């Protein structure tokens, strides 16, 4: 009967060391997630006419509209600028989160493991 002692794992890592490393990574990921949730990103649209700020929880925290952007005859343009600013701020937040996660995992795709 073969023993299941994990000595043959790549790099000689045993099960206890692997679990310890996974726990450390999970703690770091939780810390990073909390840090990201409290961070704010801003983006503008329409040449600075609209500025949106979001946090890592994908909540809109602030929305600034230059009064010159308010044209009662073209509400659709204002709506488009608001959507564009919010979406760009969200993309920026997501890109930074993905970059931080990649740095933490050494580029490994853990596919929701944590």
PDB file of C-alpha atoms in Angstrom:
ATOM      1  CA  UNK A   1       0.000   0.000   0.000  1.00  0.00           C
ATOM      2  CA  UNK A   2       1.292   3.465  -0.876  1.00  0.00           C
ATOM      3  CA  UNK A   3       1.685   6.032   1.817  1.00  0.00           C
ATOM      4  CA  UNK A   4       0.048   9.399   1.247  1.00  0.00           C
ATOM      5  CA  UNK A   5       2.597  11.693   2.891  1.00  0.00           C
ATOM      6  CA  UNK A   6       2.951  14.362   0.169  1.00  0.00           C
ATOM      7  CA  UNK A   7       6.753  14.099   0.086  1.00  0.00           C
ATOM      8  CA  UNK A   8       6.641  13.762  -3.667  1.00  0.00           C
ATOM      9  CA  UNK A   9       4.991  17.154  -4.203  1.00  0.00           C
ATOM     10  CA  UNK A  10       6.825  19.671  -6.407  1.00  0.00           C
ATOM     11  CA  UNK A  11       9.513  21.559  -4.519  1.00  0.00           C
ATOM     12  CA  UNK A  12       9.299  19.112  -1.617  1.00  0.00           C
ATOM     13  CA  UNK A  13       6.412  21.049  -0.036  1.00  0.00           C
ATOM     14  CA  UNK A  14       4.539  18.966   2.497  1.00  0.00           C
ATOM     15  CA  UNK A  15       0.843  19.275   3.241  1.00  0.00           C
ATOM     16  CA  UNK A  16       1.289  21.338   6.425  1.00  0.00           C
ATOM     17  CA  UNK A  17       3.549  23.859   4.707  1.00  0.00           C
ATOM     18  CA  UNK A  18       1.155  24.081   1.785  1.00  0.00           C
ATOM     19  CA  UNK A  19      -1.798  24.737   4.112  1.00  0.00           C
ATOM     20  CA  UNK A  20       0.177  27.362   6.021  1.00  0.00           C
ATOM     21  CA  UNK A  21       1.069  29.113   2.778  1.00  0.00           C
ATOM     22  CA  UNK A  22      -2.557  28.972   1.602  1.00  0.00           C
ATOM     23  CA  UNK A  23      -3.771  30.454   4.903  1.00  0.00           C
ATOM     24  CA  UNK A  24      -1.204  33.232   4.682  1.00  0.00           C
ATOM     25  CA  UNK A  25      -2.303  33.996   1.120  1.00  0.00           C
ATOM     26  CA  UNK A  26      -5.968  33.991   2.176  1.00  0.00           C
ATOM     27  CA  UNK A  27      -5.233  36.439   5.013  1.00  0.00           C
ATOM     28  CA  UNK A  28      -3.357  38.711   2.637  1.00  0.00           C
ATOM     29  CA  UNK A  29      -6.226  38.530   0.144  1.00  0.00           C
ATOM     30  CA  UNK A  30      -8.743  39.495   2.848  1.00  0.00           C
ATOM     31  CA  UNK A  31      -6.548  42.415   3.910  1.00  0.00           C
ATOM     32  CA  UNK A  32      -6.204  43.535   0.301  1.00  0.00           C
ATOM     33  CA  UNK A  33      -9.956  43.218  -0.268  1.00  0.00           C
ATOM     34  CA  UNK A  34     -10.698  45.389   2.764  1.00  0.00           C
ATOM     35  CA  UNK A  35      -8.142  47.937   1.595  1.00  0.00           C
ATOM     36  CA  UNK A  36      -9.692  48.002  -1.881  1.00  0.00           C
ATOM     37  CA  UNK A  37     -13.215  48.422  -0.476  1.00  0.00           C
ATOM     38  CA  UNK A  38     -12.100  51.570   1.352  1.00  0.00           C
ATOM     39  CA  UNK A  39     -10.258  53.095  -1.602  1.00  0.00           C
ATOM     40  CA  UNK A  40     -11.809  55.664  -3.965  1.00  0.00           C
ATOM     41  CA  UNK A  41     -11.361  56.002  -7.729  1.00  0.00           C
ATOM     42  CA  UNK A  42     -12.553  58.901  -9.855  1.00  0.00           C
ATOM     43  CA  UNK A  43     -13.044  59.319 -13.575  1.00  0.00           C
ATOM     44  CA  UNK A  44     -14.300  62.096 -15.816  1.00  0.00           C
ATOM     45  CA  UNK A  45     -16.290  62.241 -19.040  1.00  0.00           C
ATOM     46  CA  UNK A  46     -17.239  64.930 -21.496  1.00  0.00           C
ATOM     47  CA  UNK A  47     -13.935  66.721 -21.172  1.00  0.00           C
ATOM     48  CA  UNK A  48     -14.303  67.021 -17.412  1.00  0.00           C
ATOM     49  CA  UNK A  49     -17.969  68.009 -17.452  1.00  0.00           C
ATOM     50  CA  UNK A  50     -18.891  64.987 -15.298  1.00  0.00           C
ATOM     51  CA  UNK A  51     -16.787  63.401 -12.559  1.00  0.00           C
ATOM     52  CA  UNK A  52     -17.781  60.186 -10.777  1.00  0.00           C
ATOM     53  CA  UNK A  53     -16.114  58.643  -7.745  1.00  0.00           C
ATOM     54  CA  UNK A  54     -16.598  55.015  -6.704  1.00  0.00           C
ATOM     55  CA  UNK A  55     -15.210  52.702  -4.046  1.00  0.00           C
ATOM     56  CA  UNK A  56     -14.075  49.093  -4.182  1.00  0.00           C
ATOM     57  CA  UNK A  57     -17.586  47.922  -3.311  1.00  0.00           C
ATOM     58  CA  UNK A  58     -18.801  49.387  -6.625  1.00  0.00           C
ATOM     59  CA  UNK A  59     -20.738  52.115  -4.839  1.00  0.00           C
ATOM     60  CA  UNK A  60     -20.953  55.583  -6.366  1.00  0.00           C
ATOM     61  CA  UNK A  61     -19.677  57.933  -3.666  1.00  0.00           C
ATOM     62  CA  UNK A  62     -19.741  61.253  -5.481  1.00  0.00           C
ATOM     63  CA  UNK A  63     -21.024  62.699  -8.729  1.00  0.00           C
ATOM     64  CA  UNK A  64     -20.095  66.178  -9.910  1.00  0.00           C
ATOM     65  CA  UNK A  65     -21.752  67.790 -12.905  1.00  0.00           C
ATOM     66  CA  UNK A  66     -20.486  71.034 -14.355  1.00  0.00           C
ATOM     67  CA  UNK A  67     -23.504  73.349 -14.747  1.00  0.00           C
ATOM     68  CA  UNK A  68     -22.461  73.952 -18.365  1.00  0.00           C
ATOM     69  CA  UNK A  69     -23.231  70.279 -19.051  1.00  0.00           C
ATOM     70  CA  UNK A  70     -26.889  70.765 -18.149  1.00  0.00           C
ATOM     71  CA  UNK A  71     -28.787  71.417 -21.372  1.00  0.00           C
ATOM     72  CA  UNK A  72     -32.541  70.841 -21.006  1.00  0.00           C
ATOM     73  CA  UNK A  73     -32.701  70.189 -24.743  1.00  0.00           C
ATOM     74  CA  UNK A  74     -30.071  67.440 -24.583  1.00  0.00           C
ATOM     75  CA  UNK A  75     -30.598  65.424 -21.411  1.00  0.00           C
ATOM     76  CA  UNK A  76     -29.411  62.276 -23.204  1.00  0.00           C
ATOM     77  CA  UNK A  77     -25.906  63.714 -23.589  1.00  0.00           C
ATOM     78  CA  UNK A  78     -25.705  64.364 -19.828  1.00  0.00           C
ATOM     79  CA  UNK A  79     -26.956  60.853 -19.108  1.00  0.00           C
ATOM     80  CA  UNK A  80     -24.317  59.397 -21.433  1.00  0.00           C
ATOM     81  CA  UNK A  81     -21.551  61.396 -19.734  1.00  0.00           C
ATOM     82  CA  UNK A  82     -22.672  60.218 -16.298  1.00  0.00           C
ATOM     83  CA  UNK A  83     -22.749  56.587 -17.406  1.00  0.00           C
ATOM     84  CA  UNK A  84     -19.335  56.928 -19.075  1.00  0.00           C
ATOM     85  CA  UNK A  85     -17.734  58.487 -15.982  1.00  0.00           C
ATOM     86  CA  UNK A  86     -19.187  55.903 -13.597  1.00  0.00           C
ATOM     87  CA  UNK A  87     -18.216  52.986 -15.849  1.00  0.00           C
ATOM     88  CA  UNK A  88     -14.663  54.266 -16.284  1.00  0.00           C
ATOM     89  CA  UNK A  89     -14.231  54.699 -12.525  1.00  0.00           C
ATOM     90  CA  UNK A  90     -15.493  51.122 -12.014  1.00  0.00           C
ATOM     91  CA  UNK A  91     -13.123  49.779 -14.703  1.00  0.00           C
ATOM     92  CA  UNK A  92     -10.203  51.562 -13.043  1.00  0.00           C
ATOM     93  CA  UNK A  93     -11.109  50.060  -9.659  1.00  0.00           C
ATOM     94  CA  UNK A  94     -11.476  46.576 -11.155  1.00  0.00           C
ATOM     95  CA  UNK A  95      -8.178  46.833 -13.041  1.00  0.00           C
ATOM     96  CA  UNK A  96      -6.301  47.808  -9.895  1.00  0.00           C
ATOM     97  CA  UNK A  97      -7.951  44.982  -7.944  1.00  0.00           C
ATOM     98  CA  UNK A  98      -6.973  42.472 -10.645  1.00  0.00           C
ATOM     99  CA  UNK A  99      -3.414  43.810 -10.719  1.00  0.00           C
ATOM    100  CA  UNK A 100      -3.113  43.523  -6.934  1.00  0.00           C
ATOM    101  CA  UNK A 101      -4.533  39.987  -6.986  1.00  0.00           C
ATOM    102  CA  UNK A 102      -2.128  38.944  -9.733  1.00  0.00           C
ATOM    103  CA  UNK A 103       0.786  40.355  -7.767  1.00  0.00           C
ATOM    104  CA  UNK A 104      -0.358  38.474  -4.643  1.00  0.00           C
ATOM    105  CA  UNK A 105      -0.856  35.133  -6.397  1.00  0.00           C
ATOM    106  CA  UNK A 106       2.209  35.427  -8.604  1.00  0.00           C
ATOM    107  CA  UNK A 107       0.006  35.412 -11.686  1.00  0.00           C
ATOM    108  CA  UNK A 108      -1.731  32.147 -10.788  1.00  0.00           C
ATOM    109  CA  UNK A 109      -5.402  31.997 -11.718  1.00  0.00           C
ATOM    110  CA  UNK A 110      -7.024  30.554  -8.611  1.00  0.00           C
ATOM    111  CA  UNK A 111     -10.505  30.632 -10.131  1.00  0.00           C
ATOM    112  CA  UNK A 112     -12.384  31.670  -6.985  1.00  0.00           C
ATOM    113  CA  UNK A 113     -10.440  29.337  -4.728  1.00  0.00           C
ATOM    114  CA  UNK A 114     -10.378  32.024  -2.027  1.00  0.00           C
TER     115      UNK A 114
END
